């Protein structure tokens, strides 16, 4: 596991947006960030799940969260502008984005991959990240230090048979991270961009991808949080353009 011990108030006074915050890794990251002092903006497509995370954060006495129901598949440019306006009026700035939401798509050969599904996976896993960054960069420029964290995958570095659109979307995510990290050096040196490869982790996406596997043998979402904390907090101020393994 990535070795990092976060100070208990690592993210105090930071405002952090987490996509796909209602389930799996995103849910645990949102709660973990709140536990370390952040005000977390919970973005996802299933309001009920976001409300459950919101309630948990409230019950634990962490800073009050905010909920943004948004389906990254159907969202248009004006939805992202509206989101930026809301964050601006509520918080005035943004200290971090965790791009976590993703679709697995089908585990089938690329030669016969369904094009409608391909485009959907690319919209959710790739295009939405660009639209979010473009809309939210001005708010991150207002932060003292800001961190953009993308979520990669093993198949985003080496494509394996039958990982289809998902693998392509994760290669594209690695490229987007590198582009932002290289360009922000001049454009906005207060913002850094990195990626995390979570590794095999006990979530519903993993169970769908590997139905034959015993989930009990896998790392839990809590196990992989050290690298999520490290890249979001100021201990990684000098880290830019890296793709780190959580495990
Ligand atoms: N688990 C692993 O072993 C593993 C390994 C490598 C990489 N990853 C990456 O880690 C990240 C988290 O994966 P996970 O395993 O936690 O997956 P998960 O349990 O399936 O959670 C994915 C989250 O993304 C949300 N989401 C999906 N489509 C969306 C859309 N159109 N609009 C808004 N939100 C949407 C889901 O919302 P709903 O809850 O409403 O469906 C869910 O909250 C992903 O980027 C994944 O590719 C995971």
PDB file of C-alpha atoms and ligand atoms in Angstrom:
ATOM      1  CA  UNK A   1       0.000   0.000   0.000  1.00  0.00           C
ATOM      2  CA  UNK A   2       1.169   3.588  -0.676  1.00  0.00           C
ATOM      3  CA  UNK A   3       2.943   4.708   2.483  1.00  0.00           C
ATOM      4  CA  UNK A   4       1.699   8.052   3.827  1.00  0.00           C
ATOM      5  CA  UNK A   5       0.385   9.118   7.215  1.00  0.00           C
ATOM      6  CA  UNK A   6      -1.789  12.204   6.843  1.00  0.00           C
ATOM      7  CA  UNK A   7      -1.984  14.805   9.604  1.00  0.00           C
ATOM      8  CA  UNK A   8      -5.495  14.718  11.076  1.00  0.00           C
ATOM      9  CA  UNK A   9      -6.383  18.188   9.724  1.00  0.00           C
ATOM     10  CA  UNK A  10      -4.476  17.897   6.427  1.00  0.00           C
ATOM     11  CA  UNK A  11      -7.364  19.356   4.410  1.00  0.00           C
ATOM     12  CA  UNK A  12      -8.668  21.921   6.910  1.00  0.00           C
ATOM     13  CA  UNK A  13     -10.505  24.794   5.177  1.00  0.00           C
ATOM     14  CA  UNK A  14     -10.092  23.216   1.731  1.00  0.00           C
ATOM     15  CA  UNK A  15     -13.053  22.904  -0.643  1.00  0.00           C
ATOM     16  CA  UNK A  16     -12.840  19.707  -2.685  1.00  0.00           C
ATOM     17  CA  UNK A  17     -15.098  18.351  -5.428  1.00  0.00           C
ATOM     18  CA  UNK A  18     -15.373  14.555  -5.722  1.00  0.00           C
ATOM     19  CA  UNK A  19     -17.100  13.018  -8.755  1.00  0.00           C
ATOM     20  CA  UNK A  20     -18.865   9.692  -8.337  1.00  0.00           C
ATOM     21  CA  UNK A  21     -19.042  10.450  -4.605  1.00  0.00           C
ATOM     22  CA  UNK A  22     -22.037   8.223  -3.925  1.00  0.00           C
ATOM     23  CA  UNK A  23     -20.401   4.824  -4.112  1.00  0.00           C
ATOM     24  CA  UNK A  24     -17.159   2.844  -4.113  1.00  0.00           C
ATOM     25  CA  UNK A  25     -13.835   4.664  -3.985  1.00  0.00           C
ATOM     26  CA  UNK A  26     -15.410   8.109  -4.480  1.00  0.00           C
ATOM     27  CA  UNK A  27     -17.673   7.648  -1.464  1.00  0.00           C
ATOM     28  CA  UNK A  28     -14.785   6.646   0.782  1.00  0.00           C
ATOM     29  CA  UNK A  29     -12.574   9.445  -0.589  1.00  0.00           C
ATOM     30  CA  UNK A  30     -15.284  12.038   0.091  1.00  0.00           C
ATOM     31  CA  UNK A  31     -15.752  10.838   3.674  1.00  0.00           C
ATOM     32  CA  UNK A  32     -11.972  10.606   4.199  1.00  0.00           C
ATOM     33  CA  UNK A  33     -11.425  14.146   2.889  1.00  0.00           C
ATOM     34  CA  UNK A  34     -14.196  15.451   5.164  1.00  0.00           C
ATOM     35  CA  UNK A  35     -12.662  13.584   8.100  1.00  0.00           C
ATOM     36  CA  UNK A  36      -9.415  15.445   7.414  1.00  0.00           C
ATOM     37  CA  UNK A  37     -11.135  18.819   7.532  1.00  0.00           C
ATOM     38  CA  UNK A  38     -12.325  19.450   3.966  1.00  0.00           C
ATOM     39  CA  UNK A  39     -15.662  20.797   2.853  1.00  0.00           C
ATOM     40  CA  UNK A  40     -16.578  18.233   0.232  1.00  0.00           C
ATOM     41  CA  UNK A  41     -18.782  18.829  -2.801  1.00  0.00           C
ATOM     42  CA  UNK A  42     -20.410  15.498  -3.604  1.00  0.00           C
ATOM     43  CA  UNK A  43     -21.093  15.095  -7.332  1.00  0.00           C
ATOM     44  CA  UNK A  44     -22.882  12.055  -8.710  1.00  0.00           C
ATOM     45  CA  UNK A  45     -25.853  10.815 -10.666  1.00  0.00           C
ATOM     46  CA  UNK A  46     -27.822   9.054  -7.875  1.00  0.00           C
ATOM     47  CA  UNK A  47     -29.084  11.667  -5.421  1.00  0.00           C
ATOM     48  CA  UNK A  48     -30.085   9.083  -2.802  1.00  0.00           C
ATOM     49  CA  UNK A  49     -26.526   7.777  -2.565  1.00  0.00           C
ATOM     50  CA  UNK A  50     -25.128  11.310  -2.328  1.00  0.00           C
ATOM     51  CA  UNK A  51     -27.605  12.089   0.468  1.00  0.00           C
ATOM     52  CA  UNK A  52     -26.448   9.033   2.404  1.00  0.00           C
ATOM     53  CA  UNK A  53     -22.818  10.242   2.167  1.00  0.00           C
ATOM     54  CA  UNK A  54     -23.911  13.759   3.147  1.00  0.00           C
ATOM     55  CA  UNK A  55     -25.764  12.399   6.189  1.00  0.00           C
ATOM     56  CA  UNK A  56     -22.809  10.262   7.237  1.00  0.00           C
ATOM     57  CA  UNK A  57     -20.491  13.291   7.086  1.00  0.00           C
ATOM     58  CA  UNK A  58     -22.960  15.289   9.155  1.00  0.00           C
ATOM     59  CA  UNK A  59     -23.385  12.514  11.737  1.00  0.00           C
ATOM     60  CA  UNK A  60     -19.615  12.273  12.148  1.00  0.00           C
ATOM     61  CA  UNK A  61     -19.416  16.013  12.852  1.00  0.00           C
ATOM     62  CA  UNK A  62     -17.156  16.721   9.862  1.00  0.00           C
ATOM     63  CA  UNK A  63     -17.517  20.001   7.900  1.00  0.00           C
ATOM     64  CA  UNK A  64     -20.924  20.191   6.223  1.00  0.00           C
ATOM     65  CA  UNK A  65     -20.833  18.800   2.682  1.00  0.00           C
ATOM     66  CA  UNK A  66     -22.692  19.987  -0.421  1.00  0.00           C
ATOM     67  CA  UNK A  67     -24.560  17.853  -2.969  1.00  0.00           C
ATOM     68  CA  UNK A  68     -24.460  18.314  -6.746  1.00  0.00           C
ATOM     69  CA  UNK A  69     -26.644  15.786  -8.583  1.00  0.00           C
ATOM     70  CA  UNK A  70     -25.235  15.635 -12.109  1.00  0.00           C
ATOM     71  CA  UNK A  71     -25.260  12.860 -14.673  1.00  0.00           C
ATOM     72  CA  UNK A  72     -21.908  13.214 -16.436  1.00  0.00           C
ATOM     73  CA  UNK A  73     -23.334  11.342 -19.410  1.00  0.00           C
ATOM     74  CA  UNK A  74     -26.056  13.844 -20.248  1.00  0.00           C
ATOM     75  CA  UNK A  75     -24.468  17.003 -18.856  1.00  0.00           C
ATOM     76  CA  UNK A  76     -23.991  19.904 -21.269  1.00  0.00           C
ATOM     77  CA  UNK A  77     -21.549  22.809 -21.124  1.00  0.00           C
ATOM     78  CA  UNK A  78     -24.100  25.079 -19.411  1.00  0.00           C
ATOM     79  CA  UNK A  79     -24.454  22.534 -16.559  1.00  0.00           C
ATOM     80  CA  UNK A  80     -20.741  22.893 -15.835  1.00  0.00           C
ATOM     81  CA  UNK A  81     -20.941  26.685 -15.988  1.00  0.00           C
ATOM     82  CA  UNK A  82     -23.876  26.563 -13.560  1.00  0.00           C
ATOM     83  CA  UNK A  83     -21.846  24.311 -11.254  1.00  0.00           C
ATOM     84  CA  UNK A  84     -18.939  26.765 -11.333  1.00  0.00           C
ATOM     85  CA  UNK A  85     -21.281  29.673 -10.562  1.00  0.00           C
ATOM     86  CA  UNK A  86     -22.778  27.801  -7.611  1.00  0.00           C
ATOM     87  CA  UNK A  87     -19.354  26.927  -6.179  1.00  0.00           C
ATOM     88  CA  UNK A  88     -18.215  30.510  -6.692  1.00  0.00           C
ATOM     89  CA  UNK A  89     -21.170  31.983  -4.831  1.00  0.00           C
ATOM     90  CA  UNK A  90     -21.039  29.382  -2.017  1.00  0.00           C
ATOM     91  CA  UNK A  91     -17.292  29.085  -1.498  1.00  0.00           C
ATOM     92  CA  UNK A  92     -15.518  31.656  -3.699  1.00  0.00           C
ATOM     93  CA  UNK A  93     -12.799  29.226  -4.789  1.00  0.00           C
ATOM     94  CA  UNK A  94     -11.947  25.525  -5.183  1.00  0.00           C
ATOM     95  CA  UNK A  95      -8.888  23.718  -3.746  1.00  0.00           C
ATOM     96  CA  UNK A  96      -9.244  20.323  -5.380  1.00  0.00           C
ATOM     97  CA  UNK A  97     -11.028  18.028  -7.807  1.00  0.00           C
ATOM     98  CA  UNK A  98     -10.986  14.244  -7.572  1.00  0.00           C
ATOM     99  CA  UNK A  99     -12.030  12.915 -10.970  1.00  0.00           C
ATOM    100  CA  UNK A 100     -13.274   9.521  -9.863  1.00  0.00           C
ATOM    101  CA  UNK A 101     -16.589   8.739 -11.611  1.00  0.00           C
ATOM    102  CA  UNK A 102     -16.261   6.195 -14.391  1.00  0.00           C
ATOM    103  CA  UNK A 103     -18.208   3.678 -16.416  1.00  0.00           C
ATOM    104  CA  UNK A 104     -16.817   0.216 -17.060  1.00  0.00           C
ATOM    105  CA  UNK A 105     -18.674  -0.379 -20.328  1.00  0.00           C
ATOM    106  CA  UNK A 106     -18.588  -3.914 -21.766  1.00  0.00           C
ATOM    107  CA  UNK A 107     -15.726  -6.392 -21.458  1.00  0.00           C
ATOM    108  CA  UNK A 108     -15.783  -7.302 -25.175  1.00  0.00           C
ATOM    109  CA  UNK A 109     -13.364  -7.184 -28.133  1.00  0.00           C
ATOM    110  CA  UNK A 110     -12.694  -3.712 -29.524  1.00  0.00           C
ATOM    111  CA  UNK A 111     -13.259  -4.975 -33.089  1.00  0.00           C
ATOM    112  CA  UNK A 112     -16.974  -5.357 -32.409  1.00  0.00           C
ATOM    113  CA  UNK A 113     -17.389  -2.818 -29.593  1.00  0.00           C
ATOM    114  CA  UNK A 114     -20.778  -1.097 -29.625  1.00  0.00           C
ATOM    115  CA  UNK A 115     -20.180   2.479 -30.833  1.00  0.00           C
ATOM    116  CA  UNK A 116     -23.015   4.002 -28.808  1.00  0.00           C
ATOM    117  CA  UNK A 117     -21.558   2.490 -25.650  1.00  0.00           C
ATOM    118  CA  UNK A 118     -18.035   3.514 -26.696  1.00  0.00           C
ATOM    119  CA  UNK A 119     -19.149   7.136 -26.986  1.00  0.00           C
ATOM    120  CA  UNK A 120     -20.958   6.980 -23.653  1.00  0.00           C
ATOM    121  CA  UNK A 121     -17.878   5.644 -21.853  1.00  0.00           C
ATOM    122  CA  UNK A 122     -15.725   8.343 -23.447  1.00  0.00           C
ATOM    123  CA  UNK A 123     -18.224  11.069 -22.462  1.00  0.00           C
ATOM    124  CA  UNK A 124     -18.361   9.992 -18.817  1.00  0.00           C
ATOM    125  CA  UNK A 125     -14.725   8.942 -18.371  1.00  0.00           C
ATOM    126  CA  UNK A 126     -12.966  11.551 -20.514  1.00  0.00           C
ATOM    127  CA  UNK A 127     -14.991  14.471 -21.914  1.00  0.00           C
ATOM    128  CA  UNK A 128     -16.679  15.278 -18.599  1.00  0.00           C
ATOM    129  CA  UNK A 129     -13.257  15.651 -16.950  1.00  0.00           C
ATOM    130  CA  UNK A 130     -12.210  18.216 -19.528  1.00  0.00           C
ATOM    131  CA  UNK A 131     -15.494  20.128 -19.226  1.00  0.00           C
ATOM    132  CA  UNK A 132     -15.200  20.148 -15.430  1.00  0.00           C
ATOM    133  CA  UNK A 133     -11.605  21.360 -15.516  1.00  0.00           C
ATOM    134  CA  UNK A 134     -12.359  24.061 -18.067  1.00  0.00           C
ATOM    135  CA  UNK A 135     -15.302  25.343 -16.021  1.00  0.00           C
ATOM    136  CA  UNK A 136     -13.542  25.124 -12.659  1.00  0.00           C
ATOM    137  CA  UNK A 137      -9.991  26.288 -13.452  1.00  0.00           C
ATOM    138  CA  UNK A 138     -10.835  29.948 -12.724  1.00  0.00           C
ATOM    139  CA  UNK A 139     -12.013  28.904  -9.239  1.00  0.00           C
ATOM    140  CA  UNK A 140      -8.858  26.853  -8.675  1.00  0.00           C
ATOM    141  CA  UNK A 141      -6.746  29.807  -9.761  1.00  0.00           C
ATOM    142  CA  UNK A 142      -8.201  31.649  -6.767  1.00  0.00           C
ATOM    143  CA  UNK A 143      -6.921  28.990  -4.343  1.00  0.00           C
ATOM    144  CA  UNK A 144      -3.503  29.287  -2.727  1.00  0.00           C
ATOM    145  CA  UNK A 145      -2.659  25.755  -3.859  1.00  0.00           C
ATOM    146  CA  UNK A 146      -4.973  23.500  -5.825  1.00  0.00           C
ATOM    147  CA  UNK A 147      -4.789  19.828  -6.791  1.00  0.00           C
ATOM    148  CA  UNK A 148      -6.438  17.990  -9.677  1.00  0.00           C
ATOM    149  CA  UNK A 149      -6.414  14.231  -9.157  1.00  0.00           C
ATOM    150  CA  UNK A 150      -7.410  11.942 -12.015  1.00  0.00           C
ATOM    151  CA  UNK A 151      -8.212   8.248 -11.664  1.00  0.00           C
ATOM    152  CA  UNK A 152      -6.335   5.891 -13.936  1.00  0.00           C
ATOM    153  CA  UNK A 153      -6.132   2.110 -14.068  1.00  0.00           C
ATOM    154  CA  UNK A 154      -3.669  -0.652 -14.864  1.00  0.00           C
ATOM    155  CA  UNK A 155      -5.308  -0.905 -18.301  1.00  0.00           C
ATOM    156  CA  UNK A 156      -4.714   2.824 -18.762  1.00  0.00           C
ATOM    157  CA  UNK A 157      -1.009   2.043 -18.960  1.00  0.00           C
ATOM    158  CA  UNK A 158      -1.088  -1.338 -20.674  1.00  0.00           C
ATOM    159  CA  UNK A 159      -4.253  -2.227 -22.587  1.00  0.00           C
ATOM    160  CA  UNK A 160      -5.331  -5.833 -22.092  1.00  0.00           C
ATOM    161  CA  UNK A 161      -7.705  -7.777 -24.346  1.00  0.00           C
ATOM    162  CA  UNK A 162     -11.407  -7.059 -23.940  1.00  0.00           C
ATOM    163  CA  UNK A 163     -11.058  -3.908 -21.795  1.00  0.00           C
ATOM    164  CA  UNK A 164     -12.428  -1.898 -24.743  1.00  0.00           C
ATOM    165  CA  UNK A 165     -13.535   1.712 -24.307  1.00  0.00           C
ATOM    166  CA  UNK A 166     -12.594   1.663 -20.622  1.00  0.00           C
ATOM    167  CA  UNK A 167      -8.900   1.067 -21.390  1.00  0.00           C
ATOM    168  CA  UNK A 168      -8.906   3.746 -24.088  1.00  0.00           C
ATOM    169  CA  UNK A 169     -10.613   6.183 -21.704  1.00  0.00           C
ATOM    170  CA  UNK A 170      -7.937   5.566 -19.063  1.00  0.00           C
ATOM    171  CA  UNK A 171      -5.070   6.098 -21.544  1.00  0.00           C
ATOM    172  CA  UNK A 172      -6.843   9.356 -22.472  1.00  0.00           C
ATOM    173  CA  UNK A 173      -7.105  10.232 -18.787  1.00  0.00           C
ATOM    174  CA  UNK A 174      -3.358   9.746 -18.326  1.00  0.00           C
ATOM    175  CA  UNK A 175      -2.773  11.998 -21.355  1.00  0.00           C
ATOM    176  CA  UNK A 176      -5.151  14.655 -20.042  1.00  0.00           C
ATOM    177  CA  UNK A 177      -3.370  14.609 -16.697  1.00  0.00           C
ATOM    178  CA  UNK A 178       0.005  15.063 -18.435  1.00  0.00           C
ATOM    179  CA  UNK A 179      -1.314  17.897 -20.615  1.00  0.00           C
ATOM    180  CA  UNK A 180      -2.761  19.775 -17.657  1.00  0.00           C
ATOM    181  CA  UNK A 181       0.311  19.234 -15.492  1.00  0.00           C
ATOM    182  CA  UNK A 182       2.665  20.456 -18.252  1.00  0.00           C
ATOM    183  CA  UNK A 183       0.540  23.434 -19.247  1.00  0.00           C
ATOM    184  CA  UNK A 184      -0.393  24.580 -15.727  1.00  0.00           C
ATOM    185  CA  UNK A 185       3.271  25.115 -14.883  1.00  0.00           C
ATOM    186  CA  UNK A 186       3.067  28.355 -16.887  1.00  0.00           C
ATOM    187  CA  UNK A 187      -0.665  29.025 -16.857  1.00  0.00           C
ATOM    188  CA  UNK A 188      -1.363  28.555 -13.123  1.00  0.00           C
ATOM    189  CA  UNK A 189       1.614  27.328 -11.116  1.00  0.00           C
ATOM    190  CA  UNK A 190      -0.593  27.078  -8.007  1.00  0.00           C
ATOM    191  CA  UNK A 191      -2.438  24.129  -9.602  1.00  0.00           C
ATOM    192  CA  UNK A 192      -0.935  20.669  -9.964  1.00  0.00           C
ATOM    193  CA  UNK A 193      -2.347  17.594 -11.718  1.00  0.00           C
ATOM    194  CA  UNK A 194      -1.622  13.944 -10.978  1.00  0.00           C
ATOM    195  CA  UNK A 195      -3.298  10.559 -11.292  1.00  0.00           C
ATOM    196  CA  UNK A 196      -3.920   7.534  -9.116  1.00  0.00           C
ATOM    197  CA  UNK A 197      -4.138   3.927 -10.208  1.00  0.00           C
ATOM    198  CA  UNK A 198      -6.227   2.425  -7.378  1.00  0.00           C
ATOM    199  CA  UNK A 199      -5.326  -1.208  -8.172  1.00  0.00           C
ATOM    200  CA  UNK A 200      -7.788  -4.024  -7.548  1.00  0.00           C
ATOM    201  CA  UNK A 201     -10.228  -2.640  -4.976  1.00  0.00           C
ATOM    202  CA  UNK A 202     -13.415  -4.078  -3.470  1.00  0.00           C
ATOM    203  CA  UNK A 203     -16.208  -2.134  -5.245  1.00  0.00           C
ATOM    204  CA  UNK A 204     -19.175  -2.929  -7.447  1.00  0.00           C
ATOM    205  CA  UNK A 205     -17.225  -1.936 -10.569  1.00  0.00           C
ATOM    206  CA  UNK A 206     -14.506  -4.443  -9.722  1.00  0.00           C
ATOM    207  CA  UNK A 207     -17.119  -7.140  -9.036  1.00  0.00           C
ATOM    208  CA  UNK A 208     -18.712  -6.456 -12.438  1.00  0.00           C
ATOM    209  CA  UNK A 209     -15.348  -6.622 -14.179  1.00  0.00           C
ATOM    210  CA  UNK A 210     -14.234  -9.780 -12.336  1.00  0.00           C
ATOM    211  CA  UNK A 211     -17.325 -11.767 -11.276  1.00  0.00           C
ATOM    212  CA  UNK A 212     -15.144 -14.843 -10.685  1.00  0.00           C
ATOM    213  CA  UNK A 213     -13.109 -13.122  -7.967  1.00  0.00           C
ATOM    214  CA  UNK A 214     -13.640 -13.377  -4.202  1.00  0.00           C
ATOM    215  CA  UNK A 215     -14.026  -9.719  -3.104  1.00  0.00           C
ATOM    216  CA  UNK A 216     -12.709 -10.596   0.358  1.00  0.00           C
ATOM    217  CA  UNK A 217      -9.243 -11.055  -1.159  1.00  0.00           C
ATOM    218  CA  UNK A 218      -9.143  -7.440  -2.404  1.00  0.00           C
ATOM    219  CA  UNK A 219      -8.045  -4.199  -0.785  1.00  0.00           C
ATOM    220  CA  UNK A 220     -10.907  -2.180   0.646  1.00  0.00           C
ATOM    221  CA  UNK A 221     -11.587   1.402  -0.403  1.00  0.00           C
ATOM    222  CA  UNK A 222     -10.313   2.508   3.031  1.00  0.00           C
ATOM    223  CA  UNK A 223      -6.997   0.674   2.482  1.00  0.00           C
ATOM    224  CA  UNK A 224      -6.115   2.796  -0.554  1.00  0.00           C
ATOM    225  CA  UNK A 225      -6.859   6.227   0.937  1.00  0.00           C
ATOM    226  CA  UNK A 226      -3.260   7.264   1.859  1.00  0.00           C
ATOM    227  CA  UNK A 227      -2.392   8.228  -1.736  1.00  0.00           C
ATOM    228  CA  UNK A 228      -5.742  10.018  -2.150  1.00  0.00           C
ATOM    229  CA  UNK A 229      -4.909  12.128   0.904  1.00  0.00           C
ATOM    230  CA  UNK A 230      -1.301  12.658  -0.146  1.00  0.00           C
ATOM    231  CA  UNK A 231      -2.115  14.025  -3.588  1.00  0.00           C
ATOM    232  CA  UNK A 232      -4.963  16.248  -2.334  1.00  0.00           C
ATOM    233  CA  UNK A 233      -3.066  17.786   0.575  1.00  0.00           C
ATOM    234  CA  UNK A 234      -0.179  20.240   0.694  1.00  0.00           C
ATOM    235  CA  UNK A 235       2.430  17.535   1.425  1.00  0.00           C
ATOM    236  CA  UNK A 236       2.420  16.892  -2.354  1.00  0.00           C
ATOM    237  CA  UNK A 237       2.901  20.528  -3.404  1.00  0.00           C
ATOM    238  CA  UNK A 238       5.988  19.599  -5.412  1.00  0.00           C
ATOM    239  CA  UNK A 239       4.411  16.589  -7.106  1.00  0.00           C
ATOM    240  CA  UNK A 240       3.060  17.320 -10.594  1.00  0.00           C
ATOM    241  CA  UNK A 241       2.439  15.091 -13.605  1.00  0.00           C
ATOM    242  CA  UNK A 242       2.827  11.820 -11.690  1.00  0.00           C
ATOM    243  CA  UNK A 243       0.695   8.692 -11.972  1.00  0.00           C
ATOM    244  CA  UNK A 244       0.925   6.955  -8.598  1.00  0.00           C
ATOM    245  CA  UNK A 245      -0.124   3.458  -7.549  1.00  0.00           C
ATOM    246  CA  UNK A 246      -2.386   3.233  -4.513  1.00  0.00           C
ATOM    247  CA  UNK A 247      -1.211  -0.344  -3.936  1.00  0.00           C
TER     248      UNK A 247
HETATM  249  N1  LIG B   1     -12.331  -0.753  -8.135  1.00  0.00           N
HETATM  250  C1  LIG B   1     -11.208  -1.032  -8.785  1.00  0.00           C
HETATM  251  O1  LIG B   1     -10.639  -2.128  -8.643  1.00  0.00           O
HETATM  252  C2  LIG B   1     -10.600  -0.009  -9.712  1.00  0.00           C
HETATM  253  C3  LIG B   1      -9.386  -0.321 -10.336  1.00  0.00           C
HETATM  254  C4  LIG B   1      -8.803   0.625 -11.195  1.00  0.00           C
HETATM  255  C5  LIG B   1      -9.434   1.850 -11.390  1.00  0.00           C
HETATM  256  N2  LIG B   1     -10.617   2.112 -10.777  1.00  0.00           N
HETATM  257  C6  LIG B   1     -11.221   3.444 -11.008  1.00  0.00           C
HETATM  258  O2  LIG B   1     -11.586   4.009  -9.760  1.00  0.00           O
HETATM  259  C7  LIG B   1     -12.715   4.882  -9.926  1.00  0.00           C
HETATM  260  C8  LIG B   1     -13.808   4.487  -8.967  1.00  0.00           C
HETATM  261  O3  LIG B   1     -14.219   3.174  -9.292  1.00  0.00           O
HETATM  262  P1  LIG B   1     -15.101   2.281  -8.314  1.00  0.00           P
HETATM  263  O4  LIG B   1     -14.526   0.935  -8.369  1.00  0.00           O
HETATM  264  O5  LIG B   1     -15.314   2.959  -7.023  1.00  0.00           O
HETATM  265  O6  LIG B   1     -16.461   2.250  -9.162  1.00  0.00           O
HETATM  266  P2  LIG B   1     -17.994   2.249  -8.703  1.00  0.00           P
HETATM  267  O7  LIG B   1     -18.144   1.589  -7.386  1.00  0.00           O
HETATM  268  O8  LIG B   1     -18.728   1.747  -9.871  1.00  0.00           O
HETATM  269  O9  LIG B   1     -18.289   3.808  -8.509  1.00  0.00           O
HETATM  270  C9  LIG B   1     -18.281   4.661  -9.616  1.00  0.00           C
HETATM  271  C10 LIG B   1     -18.994   5.924  -9.253  1.00  0.00           C
HETATM  272  O10 LIG B   1     -19.094   6.720 -10.453  1.00  0.00           O
HETATM  273  C11 LIG B   1     -20.417   7.176 -10.570  1.00  0.00           C
HETATM  274  N3  LIG B   1     -20.829   7.394 -11.942  1.00  0.00           N
HETATM  275  C12 LIG B   1     -20.851   6.478 -12.960  1.00  0.00           C
HETATM  276  N4  LIG B   1     -21.377   7.046 -14.055  1.00  0.00           N
HETATM  277  C13 LIG B   1     -21.672   8.330 -13.737  1.00  0.00           C
HETATM  278  C14 LIG B   1     -22.268   9.400 -14.445  1.00  0.00           C
HETATM  279  N5  LIG B   1     -22.688   9.254 -15.710  1.00  0.00           N
HETATM  280  N6  LIG B   1     -22.443  10.577 -13.826  1.00  0.00           N
HETATM  281  C15 LIG B   1     -22.072  10.726 -12.532  1.00  0.00           C
HETATM  282  N7  LIG B   1     -21.513   9.750 -11.807  1.00  0.00           N
HETATM  283  C16 LIG B   1     -21.333   8.556 -12.399  1.00  0.00           C
HETATM  284  C17 LIG B   1     -21.255   6.076  -9.951  1.00  0.00           C
HETATM  285  O11 LIG B   1     -22.530   6.577  -9.623  1.00  0.00           O
HETATM  286  P3  LIG B   1     -23.747   5.592  -9.188  1.00  0.00           P
HETATM  287  O12 LIG B   1     -23.381   5.134  -7.818  1.00  0.00           O
HETATM  288  O13 LIG B   1     -24.904   6.476  -9.227  1.00  0.00           O
HETATM  289  O14 LIG B   1     -23.750   4.483 -10.190  1.00  0.00           O
HETATM  290  C18 LIG B   1     -20.411   5.697  -8.745  1.00  0.00           C
HETATM  291  O15 LIG B   1     -20.669   6.544  -7.654  1.00  0.00           O
HETATM  292  C19 LIG B   1     -13.099   4.752 -11.395  1.00  0.00           C
HETATM  293  O16 LIG B   1     -12.509   5.809 -12.123  1.00  0.00           O
HETATM  294  C20 LIG B   1     -12.492   3.434 -11.820  1.00  0.00           C
HETATM  295  O17 LIG B   1     -12.237   3.390 -13.190  1.00  0.00           O
HETATM  296  C21 LIG B   1     -11.207   1.230  -9.952  1.00  0.00           C
END
